[in-house]
mmCIF file of C-alpha atoms in Angstrom:
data_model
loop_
_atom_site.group_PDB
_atom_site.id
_atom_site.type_symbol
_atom_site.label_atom_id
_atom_site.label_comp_id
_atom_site.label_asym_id
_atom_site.label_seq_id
_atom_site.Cartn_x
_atom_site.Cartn_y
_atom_site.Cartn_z
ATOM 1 C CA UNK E 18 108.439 110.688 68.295
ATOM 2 C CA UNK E 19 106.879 108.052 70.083
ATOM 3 C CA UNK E 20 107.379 107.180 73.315
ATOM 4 C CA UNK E 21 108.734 103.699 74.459
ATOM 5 C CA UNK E 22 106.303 101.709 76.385
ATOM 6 C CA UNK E 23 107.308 99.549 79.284
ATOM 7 C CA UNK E 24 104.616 97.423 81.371
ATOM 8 C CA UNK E 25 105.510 96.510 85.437
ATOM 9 C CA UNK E 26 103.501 93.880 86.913
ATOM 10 C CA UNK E 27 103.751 94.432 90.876
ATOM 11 C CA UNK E 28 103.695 98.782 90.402
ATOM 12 C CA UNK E 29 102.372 99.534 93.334
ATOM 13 C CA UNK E 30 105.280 97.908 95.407
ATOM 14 C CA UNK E 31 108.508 99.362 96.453
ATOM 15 C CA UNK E 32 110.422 98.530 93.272
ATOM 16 C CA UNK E 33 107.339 98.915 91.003
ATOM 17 C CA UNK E 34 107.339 102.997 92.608
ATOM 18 C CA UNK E 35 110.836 103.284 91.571
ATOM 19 C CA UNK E 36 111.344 101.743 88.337
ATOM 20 C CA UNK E 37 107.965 104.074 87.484
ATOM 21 C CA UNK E 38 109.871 107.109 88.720
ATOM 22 C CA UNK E 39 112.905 106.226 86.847
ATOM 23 C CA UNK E 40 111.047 105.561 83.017
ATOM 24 C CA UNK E 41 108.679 108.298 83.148
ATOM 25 C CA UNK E 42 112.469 110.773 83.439
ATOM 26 C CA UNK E 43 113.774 108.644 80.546
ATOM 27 C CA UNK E 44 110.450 108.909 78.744
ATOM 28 C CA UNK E 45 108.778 106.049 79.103
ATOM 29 C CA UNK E 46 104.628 105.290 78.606
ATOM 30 C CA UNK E 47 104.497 103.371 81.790
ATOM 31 C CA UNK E 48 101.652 101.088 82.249
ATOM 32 C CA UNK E 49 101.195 98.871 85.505
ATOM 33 C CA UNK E 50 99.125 96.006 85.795
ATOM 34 C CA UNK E 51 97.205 95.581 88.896
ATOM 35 C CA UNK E 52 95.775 92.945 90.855
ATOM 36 C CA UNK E 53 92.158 93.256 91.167
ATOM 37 C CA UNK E 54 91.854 93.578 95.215
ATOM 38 C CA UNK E 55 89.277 95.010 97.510
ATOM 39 C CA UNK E 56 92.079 97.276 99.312
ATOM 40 C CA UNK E 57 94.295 98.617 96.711
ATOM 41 C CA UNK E 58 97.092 100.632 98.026
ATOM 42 C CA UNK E 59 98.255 103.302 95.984
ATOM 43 C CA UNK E 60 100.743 104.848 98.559
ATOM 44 C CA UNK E 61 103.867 104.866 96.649
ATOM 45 C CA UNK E 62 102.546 105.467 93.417
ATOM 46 C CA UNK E 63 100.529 108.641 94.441
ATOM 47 C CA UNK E 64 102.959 111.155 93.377
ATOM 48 C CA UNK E 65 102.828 109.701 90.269
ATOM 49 C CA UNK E 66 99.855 108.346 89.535
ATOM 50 C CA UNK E 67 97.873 110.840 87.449
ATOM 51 C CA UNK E 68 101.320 110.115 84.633
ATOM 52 C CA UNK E 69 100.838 106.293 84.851
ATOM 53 C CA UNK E 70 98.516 104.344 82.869
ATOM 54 C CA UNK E 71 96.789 101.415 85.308
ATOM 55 C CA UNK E 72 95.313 98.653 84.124
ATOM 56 C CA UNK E 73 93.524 95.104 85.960
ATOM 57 C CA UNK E 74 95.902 91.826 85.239
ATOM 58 C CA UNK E 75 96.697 88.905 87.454
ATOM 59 C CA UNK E 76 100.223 86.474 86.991
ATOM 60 C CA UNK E 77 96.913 83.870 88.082
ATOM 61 C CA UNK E 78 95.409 84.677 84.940
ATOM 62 C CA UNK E 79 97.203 84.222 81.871
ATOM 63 C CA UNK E 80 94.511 86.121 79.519
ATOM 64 C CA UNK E 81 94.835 88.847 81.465
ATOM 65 C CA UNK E 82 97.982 89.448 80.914
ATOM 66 C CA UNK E 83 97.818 88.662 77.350
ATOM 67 C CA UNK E 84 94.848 91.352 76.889
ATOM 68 C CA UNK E 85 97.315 93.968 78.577
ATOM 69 C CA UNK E 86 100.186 93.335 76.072
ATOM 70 C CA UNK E 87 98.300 93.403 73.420
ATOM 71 C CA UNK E 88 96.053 96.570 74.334
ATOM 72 C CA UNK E 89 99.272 98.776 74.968
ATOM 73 C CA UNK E 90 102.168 96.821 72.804
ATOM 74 C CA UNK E 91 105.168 97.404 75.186
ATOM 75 C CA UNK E 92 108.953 97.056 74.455
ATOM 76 C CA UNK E 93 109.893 96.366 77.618
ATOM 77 C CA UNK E 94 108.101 94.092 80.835
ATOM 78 C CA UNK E 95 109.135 94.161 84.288
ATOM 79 C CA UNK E 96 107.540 91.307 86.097
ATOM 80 C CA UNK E 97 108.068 92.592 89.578
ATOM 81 C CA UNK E 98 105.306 90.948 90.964
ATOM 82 C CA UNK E 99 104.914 88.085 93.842
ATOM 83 C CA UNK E 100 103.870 87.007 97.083
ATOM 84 C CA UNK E 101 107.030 88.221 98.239
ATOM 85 C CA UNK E 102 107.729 87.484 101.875
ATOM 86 C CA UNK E 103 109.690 84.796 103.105
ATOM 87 C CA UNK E 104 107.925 84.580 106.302
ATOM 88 C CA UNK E 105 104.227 84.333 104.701
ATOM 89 C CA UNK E 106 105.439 81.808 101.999
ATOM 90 C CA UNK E 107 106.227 79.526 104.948
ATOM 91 C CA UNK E 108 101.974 79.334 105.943
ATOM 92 C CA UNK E 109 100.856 79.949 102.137
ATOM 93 C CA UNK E 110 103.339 77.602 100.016
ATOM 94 C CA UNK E 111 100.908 76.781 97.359
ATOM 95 C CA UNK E 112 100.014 80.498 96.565
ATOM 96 C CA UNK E 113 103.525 81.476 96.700
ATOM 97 C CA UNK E 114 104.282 78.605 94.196
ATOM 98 C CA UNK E 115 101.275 79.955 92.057
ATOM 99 C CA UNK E 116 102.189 83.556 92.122
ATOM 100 C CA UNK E 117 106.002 83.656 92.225
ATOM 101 C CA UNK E 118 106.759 80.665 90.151
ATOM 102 C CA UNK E 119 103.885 79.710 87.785
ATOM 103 C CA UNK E 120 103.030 83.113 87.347
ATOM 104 C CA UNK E 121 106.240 83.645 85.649
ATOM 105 C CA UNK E 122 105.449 81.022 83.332
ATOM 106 C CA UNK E 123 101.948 82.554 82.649
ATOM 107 C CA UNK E 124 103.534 86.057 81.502
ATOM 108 C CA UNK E 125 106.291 84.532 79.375
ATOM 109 C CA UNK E 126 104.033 82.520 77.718
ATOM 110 C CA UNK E 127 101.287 85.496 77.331
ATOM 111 C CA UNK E 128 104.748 87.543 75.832
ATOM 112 C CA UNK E 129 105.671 84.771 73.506
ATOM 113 C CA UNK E 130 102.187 84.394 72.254
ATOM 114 C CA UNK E 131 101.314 87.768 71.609
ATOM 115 C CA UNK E 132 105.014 90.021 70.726
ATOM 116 C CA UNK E 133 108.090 87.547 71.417
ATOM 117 C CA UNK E 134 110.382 90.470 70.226
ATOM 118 C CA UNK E 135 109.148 92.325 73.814
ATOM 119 C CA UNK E 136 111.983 92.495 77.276
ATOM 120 C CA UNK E 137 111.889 90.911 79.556
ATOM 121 C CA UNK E 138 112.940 91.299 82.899
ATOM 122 C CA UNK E 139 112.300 88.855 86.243
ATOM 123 C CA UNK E 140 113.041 89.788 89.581
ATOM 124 C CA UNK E 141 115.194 87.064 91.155
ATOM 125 C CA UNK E 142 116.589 86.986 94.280
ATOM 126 C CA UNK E 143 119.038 86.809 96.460
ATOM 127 C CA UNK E 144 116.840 84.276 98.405
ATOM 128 C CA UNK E 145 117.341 81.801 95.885
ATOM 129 C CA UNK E 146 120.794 80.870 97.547
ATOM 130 C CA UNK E 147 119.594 80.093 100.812
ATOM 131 C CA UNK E 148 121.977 77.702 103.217
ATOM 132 C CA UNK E 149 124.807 79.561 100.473
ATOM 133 C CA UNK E 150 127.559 77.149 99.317
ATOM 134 C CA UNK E 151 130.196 79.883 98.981
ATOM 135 C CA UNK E 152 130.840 83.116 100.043
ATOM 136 C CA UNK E 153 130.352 86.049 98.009
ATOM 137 C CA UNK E 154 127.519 84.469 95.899
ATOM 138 C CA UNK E 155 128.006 85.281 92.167
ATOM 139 C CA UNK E 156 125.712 84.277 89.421
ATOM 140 C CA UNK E 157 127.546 80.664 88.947
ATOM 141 C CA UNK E 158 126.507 80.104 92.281
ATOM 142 C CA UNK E 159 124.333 77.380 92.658
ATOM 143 C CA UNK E 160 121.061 78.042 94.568
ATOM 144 C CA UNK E 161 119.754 76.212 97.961
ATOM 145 C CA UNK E 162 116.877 78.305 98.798
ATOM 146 C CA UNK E 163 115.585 77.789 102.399
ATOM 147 C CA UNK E 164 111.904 78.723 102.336
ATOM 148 C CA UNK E 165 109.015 78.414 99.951
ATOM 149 C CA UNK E 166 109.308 81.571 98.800
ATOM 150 C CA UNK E 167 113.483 81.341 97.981
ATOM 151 C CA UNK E 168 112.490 78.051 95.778
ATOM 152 C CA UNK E 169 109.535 79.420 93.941
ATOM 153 C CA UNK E 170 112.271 82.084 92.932
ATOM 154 C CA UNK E 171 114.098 79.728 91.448
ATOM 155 C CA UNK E 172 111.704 78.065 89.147
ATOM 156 C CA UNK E 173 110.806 81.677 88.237
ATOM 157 C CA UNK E 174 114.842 82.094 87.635
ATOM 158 C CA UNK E 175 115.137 79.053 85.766
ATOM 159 C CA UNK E 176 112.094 79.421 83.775
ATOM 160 C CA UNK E 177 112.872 82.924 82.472
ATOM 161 C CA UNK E 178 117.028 81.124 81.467
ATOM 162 C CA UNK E 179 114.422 78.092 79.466
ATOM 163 C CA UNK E 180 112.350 81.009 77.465
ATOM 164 C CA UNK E 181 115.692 82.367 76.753
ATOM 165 C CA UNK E 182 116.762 79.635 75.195
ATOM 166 C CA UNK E 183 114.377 77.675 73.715
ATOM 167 C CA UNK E 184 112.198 80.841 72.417
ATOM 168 C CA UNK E 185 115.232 82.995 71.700
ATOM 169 C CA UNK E 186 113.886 86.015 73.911
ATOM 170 C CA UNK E 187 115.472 88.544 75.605
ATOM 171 C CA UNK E 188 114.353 87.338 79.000
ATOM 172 C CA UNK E 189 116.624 88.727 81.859
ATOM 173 C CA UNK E 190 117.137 88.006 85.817
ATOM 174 C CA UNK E 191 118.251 90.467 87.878
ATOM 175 C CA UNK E 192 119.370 88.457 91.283
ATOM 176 C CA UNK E 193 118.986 91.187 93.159
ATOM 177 C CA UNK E 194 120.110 91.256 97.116
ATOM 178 C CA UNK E 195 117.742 92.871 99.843
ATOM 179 C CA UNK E 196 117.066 96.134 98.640
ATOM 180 C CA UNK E 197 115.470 98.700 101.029
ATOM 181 C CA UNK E 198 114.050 102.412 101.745
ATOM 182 C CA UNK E 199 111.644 104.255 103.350
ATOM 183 C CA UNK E 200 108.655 102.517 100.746
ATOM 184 C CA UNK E 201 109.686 99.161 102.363
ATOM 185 C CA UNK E 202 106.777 97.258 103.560
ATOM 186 C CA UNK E 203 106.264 96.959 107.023
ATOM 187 C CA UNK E 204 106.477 93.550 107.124
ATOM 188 C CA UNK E 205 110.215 93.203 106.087
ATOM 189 C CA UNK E 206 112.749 93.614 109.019
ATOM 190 C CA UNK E 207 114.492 96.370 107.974
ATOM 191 C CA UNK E 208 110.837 98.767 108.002
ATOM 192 C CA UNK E 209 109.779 97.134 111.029
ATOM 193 C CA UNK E 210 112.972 98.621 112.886
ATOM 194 C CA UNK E 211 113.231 101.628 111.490
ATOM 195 C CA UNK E 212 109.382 102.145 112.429
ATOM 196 C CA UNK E 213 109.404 101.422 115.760
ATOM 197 C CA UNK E 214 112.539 103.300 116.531
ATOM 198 C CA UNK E 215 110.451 105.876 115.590
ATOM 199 C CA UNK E 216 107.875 105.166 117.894
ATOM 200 C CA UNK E 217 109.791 104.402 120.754
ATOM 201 C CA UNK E 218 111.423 107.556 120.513
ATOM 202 C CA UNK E 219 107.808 109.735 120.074
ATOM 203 C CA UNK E 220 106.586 107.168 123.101
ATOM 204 C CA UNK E 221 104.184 105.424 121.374
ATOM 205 C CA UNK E 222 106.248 102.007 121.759
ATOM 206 C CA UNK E 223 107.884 100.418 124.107
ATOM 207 C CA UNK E 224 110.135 97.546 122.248
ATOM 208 C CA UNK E 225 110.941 95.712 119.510
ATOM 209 C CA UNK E 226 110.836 92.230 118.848
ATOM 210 C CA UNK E 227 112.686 90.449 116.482
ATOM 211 C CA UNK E 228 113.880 87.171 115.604
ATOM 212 C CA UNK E 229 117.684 86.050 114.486
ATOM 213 C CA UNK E 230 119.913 89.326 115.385
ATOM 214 C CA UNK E 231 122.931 87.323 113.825
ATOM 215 C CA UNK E 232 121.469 86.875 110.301
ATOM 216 C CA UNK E 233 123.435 88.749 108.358
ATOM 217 C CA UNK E 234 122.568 90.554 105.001
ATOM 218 C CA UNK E 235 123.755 92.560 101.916
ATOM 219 C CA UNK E 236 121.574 95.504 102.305
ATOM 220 C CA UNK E 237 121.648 98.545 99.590
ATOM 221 C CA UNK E 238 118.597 101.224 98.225
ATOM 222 C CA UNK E 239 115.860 100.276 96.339
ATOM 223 C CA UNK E 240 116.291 103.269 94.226
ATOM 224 C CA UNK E 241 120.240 102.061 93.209
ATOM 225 C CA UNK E 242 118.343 98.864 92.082
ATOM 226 C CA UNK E 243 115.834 99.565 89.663
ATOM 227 C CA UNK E 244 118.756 101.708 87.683
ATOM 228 C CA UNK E 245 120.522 97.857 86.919
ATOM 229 C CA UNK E 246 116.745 96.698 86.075
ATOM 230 C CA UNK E 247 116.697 99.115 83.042
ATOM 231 C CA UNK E 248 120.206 98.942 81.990
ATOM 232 C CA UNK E 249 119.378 94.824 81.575
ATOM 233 C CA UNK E 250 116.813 95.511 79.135
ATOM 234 C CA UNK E 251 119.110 98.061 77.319
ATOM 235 C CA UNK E 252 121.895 95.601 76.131
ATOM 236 C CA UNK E 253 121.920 93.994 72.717
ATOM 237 C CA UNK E 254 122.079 90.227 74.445
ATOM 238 C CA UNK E 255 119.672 89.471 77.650
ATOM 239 C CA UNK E 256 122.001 87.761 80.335
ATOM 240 C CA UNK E 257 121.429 87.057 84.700
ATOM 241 C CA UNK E 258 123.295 89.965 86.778
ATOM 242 C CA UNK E 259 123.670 89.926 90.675
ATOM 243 C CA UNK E 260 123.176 92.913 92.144
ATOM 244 C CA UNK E 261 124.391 93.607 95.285
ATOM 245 C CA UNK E 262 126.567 95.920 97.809
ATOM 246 C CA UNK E 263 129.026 93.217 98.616
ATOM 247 C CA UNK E 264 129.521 93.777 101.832
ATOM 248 C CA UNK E 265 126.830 92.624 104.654
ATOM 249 C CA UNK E 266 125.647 93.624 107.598
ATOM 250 C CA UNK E 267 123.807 92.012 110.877
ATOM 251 C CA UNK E 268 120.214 92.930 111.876
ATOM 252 C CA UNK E 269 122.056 93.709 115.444
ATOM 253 C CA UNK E 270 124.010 96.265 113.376
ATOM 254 C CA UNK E 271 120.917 97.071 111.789
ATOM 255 C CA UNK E 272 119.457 98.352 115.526
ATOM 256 C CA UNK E 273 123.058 99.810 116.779
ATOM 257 C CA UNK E 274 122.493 102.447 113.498
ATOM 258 C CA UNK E 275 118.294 102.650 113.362
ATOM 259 C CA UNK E 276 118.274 103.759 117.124
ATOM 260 C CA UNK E 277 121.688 105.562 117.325
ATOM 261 C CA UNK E 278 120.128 107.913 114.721
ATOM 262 C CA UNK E 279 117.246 109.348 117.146
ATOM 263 C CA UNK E 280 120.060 109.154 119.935
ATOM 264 C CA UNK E 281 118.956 105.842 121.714
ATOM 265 C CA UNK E 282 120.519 102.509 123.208
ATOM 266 C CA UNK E 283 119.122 99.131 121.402
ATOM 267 C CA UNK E 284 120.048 97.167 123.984
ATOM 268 C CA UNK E 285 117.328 98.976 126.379
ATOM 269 C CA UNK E 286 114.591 97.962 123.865
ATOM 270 C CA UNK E 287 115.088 94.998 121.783
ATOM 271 C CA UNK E 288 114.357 91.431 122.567
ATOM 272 C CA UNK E 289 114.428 88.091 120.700
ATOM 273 C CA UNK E 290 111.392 86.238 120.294
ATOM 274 C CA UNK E 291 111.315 83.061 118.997
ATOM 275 C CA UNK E 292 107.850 83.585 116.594
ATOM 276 C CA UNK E 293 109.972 85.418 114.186
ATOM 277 C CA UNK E 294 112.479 83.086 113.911
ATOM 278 C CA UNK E 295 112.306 80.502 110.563
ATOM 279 C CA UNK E 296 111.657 77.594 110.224
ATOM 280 C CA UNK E 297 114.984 77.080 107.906
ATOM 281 C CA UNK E 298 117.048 80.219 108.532
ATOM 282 C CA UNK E 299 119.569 81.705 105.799
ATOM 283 C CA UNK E 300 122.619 83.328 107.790
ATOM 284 C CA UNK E 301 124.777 84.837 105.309
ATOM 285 C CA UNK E 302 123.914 86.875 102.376
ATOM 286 C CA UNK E 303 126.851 88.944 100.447
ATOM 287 C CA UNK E 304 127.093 89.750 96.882
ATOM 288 C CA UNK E 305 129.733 89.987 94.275
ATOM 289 C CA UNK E 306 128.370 92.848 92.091
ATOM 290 C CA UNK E 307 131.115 92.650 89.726
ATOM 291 C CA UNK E 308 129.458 91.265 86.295
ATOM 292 C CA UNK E 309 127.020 94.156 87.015
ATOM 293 C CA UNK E 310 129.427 96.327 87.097
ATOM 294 C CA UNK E 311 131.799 95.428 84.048
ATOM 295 C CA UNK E 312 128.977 94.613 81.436
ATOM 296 C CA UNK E 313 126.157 97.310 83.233
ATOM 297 C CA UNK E 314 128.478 99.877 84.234
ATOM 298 C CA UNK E 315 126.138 100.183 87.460
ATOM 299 C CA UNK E 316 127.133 100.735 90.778
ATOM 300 C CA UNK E 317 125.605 101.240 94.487
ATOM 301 C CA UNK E 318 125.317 104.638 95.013
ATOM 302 C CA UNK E 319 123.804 104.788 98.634
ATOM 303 C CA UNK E 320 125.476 102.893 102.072
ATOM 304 C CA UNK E 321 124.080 101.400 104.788
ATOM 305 C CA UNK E 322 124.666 103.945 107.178
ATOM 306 C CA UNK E 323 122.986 106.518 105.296
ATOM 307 C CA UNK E 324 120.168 104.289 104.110
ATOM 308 C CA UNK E 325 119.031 103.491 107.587
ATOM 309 C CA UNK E 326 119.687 107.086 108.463
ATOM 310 C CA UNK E 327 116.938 108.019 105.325
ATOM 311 C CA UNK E 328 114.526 105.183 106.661
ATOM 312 C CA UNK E 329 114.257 106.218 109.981
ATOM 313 C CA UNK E 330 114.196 110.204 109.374
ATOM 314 C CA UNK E 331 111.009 109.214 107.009
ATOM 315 C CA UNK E 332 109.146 107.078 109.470
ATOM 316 C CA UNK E 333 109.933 109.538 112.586
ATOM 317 C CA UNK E 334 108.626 111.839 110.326
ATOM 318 C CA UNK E 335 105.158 109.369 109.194
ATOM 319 C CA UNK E 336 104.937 108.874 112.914
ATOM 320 C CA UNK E 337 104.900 112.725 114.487
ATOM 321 C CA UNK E 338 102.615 113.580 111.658
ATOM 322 C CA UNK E 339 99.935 110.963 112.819
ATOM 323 C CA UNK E 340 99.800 112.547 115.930
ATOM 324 C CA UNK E 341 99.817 116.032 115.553
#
């Protein structure tokens, strides 16, 4: 029998390690497409790697993209591929709007042209509300994103819903809410505590600095996530799901747990600095995972407490082993 083939644009991220993981158990041909860079990072992916099939493709480059579908003929696509932090998108709007909005538009098209009958999933975002207009956010929502990057998302969102429609193809969002583990990048907040509560703790920091310790957010594990990714792509009509904890947490909560779990007091360490702050801040992110789970059957399986508990076990661990 052969095996199913899916494609993920953006592999070599957090959720491009996952979803990987999770098709090659269900039996997947997995193929990523990679950006052609002069320091590719193949970190997450190395455990893996010699399974996976890797090919060049940019969402700049619309041929590209079309020469990879056509090459390898997948059911399933996974765009999970952006410039995909808010803080960056603020000093590089017109890449963000090139990568994680137009870019969409290139690998729909490149779909439609070459197999229209392929599955498509985009990764929206929880971003994409922004200054939120009610509280839990649901798919009916409406959106108000707040940065570059939250409104590129939403032509990406909106432009997957027109494919749908006009194209009759079974283009899917997933809205998913921030998502974590220990293969975040360093750059998000969550990574950058848990990493230097691990050096503070082996003496090779001091403090932290962060920006809004009020923000709130709905926080769950990356690995939960990609699970509702697949599912999407397994039901007979394509349709946009939230996916989310529903409840939320505050990134002072966030340091009570991350240094409580190597037995320390935030308070001694942490201090607000007004270069992280944004520009437009969003200050309350919760979820209603509900449609998720009535039409996906899919539920959160891992809570915060534990989550941080996992991150910051894994980078005391990165840390020690750097210096022994």
């Amino acid at each position: 029998m052969t095996k199913p083939v899916a494609l993920i644009t953006g592999i070599t991220g957090q959720d491009g390690s996952y979803l990987a993981e999770l098709l090659l158990e269900k039996g997947y041909h997995v193929v990523g497409m990679l950006r052609r860079s002069s320091t590719l990072n193949f970190e997450r992916i190395a455990h893996i790697q010699d399974r996976l099939t890797l090919e060049p493709g940019d969402l700049l480059d619309e041929a590209s993209m079309m020469s990879v579908i056509r090459r390898y003929r997948p059911q399933e696509v996974y765009n999970l591929a952006a410039q995909s932090f808010v803080q960056t998108s603020f000093g590089q709007p017109v890449l963000t709007g090139e990568t994680t909005a137009l870019g969409v538009t290139r690998l729909l098209d490149a779909i439609r042209m070459v197999d229209p009958e392929i599955r498509f999933y985009q990764a929206s975002t929880s971003e994409m509300f922004g200054k939120v207009v009610e509280t839990p956010q649901r798919e009916q929502t409406p959106f108000y994103p707040r940065s570059p990057y939250g409104v590129a998302k939403v032509y990406g969102h909106w432009i997957t819903v027109n494919y749908r429609e006009s194209y009759g193809m079974h283009a899917s969002s997933g809205i998913l809410f921030n998502h974590e583990s220990p293969r975040r990048g360093l750059e998000f907040v969550t990574r950058k505590v848990t990493s230097t509560v691990a050096k503070i703790k082996l003496g090779l920091a001091s403090e932290l600095a962060l920006g809004n310790l009020d923000a709130k957010r709905d926080w769950g594990y990356a690995a939960d996530y990609v699970k509702a990714m697949w599912l999407m792509l397994q039901q007979d009509q394509p349709d946009d799901f939230v996916i989310a904890t529903g409840t939320t947490h505050s990134v002072r909560e966030l340091c009570e747990l991350a240094f409580g779990a190597l037995g320390l007091d935030w308070e001694r360490y942490v201090r607000v600095d007004e270069r992280f702050l944004r520009p437009a801040e969003v200050d309350l992110l919760v979820g209603d995972p509900g449609k998720a789970g009535a039409k996906l059957g899919w539920q959160p399986e891992t809570d915060f407490a534990t989550l941080v508990e996992m991150m910051v076990k894994a980078d005391f661990e990165l840390a020690s082993s750097a210096i022994r």
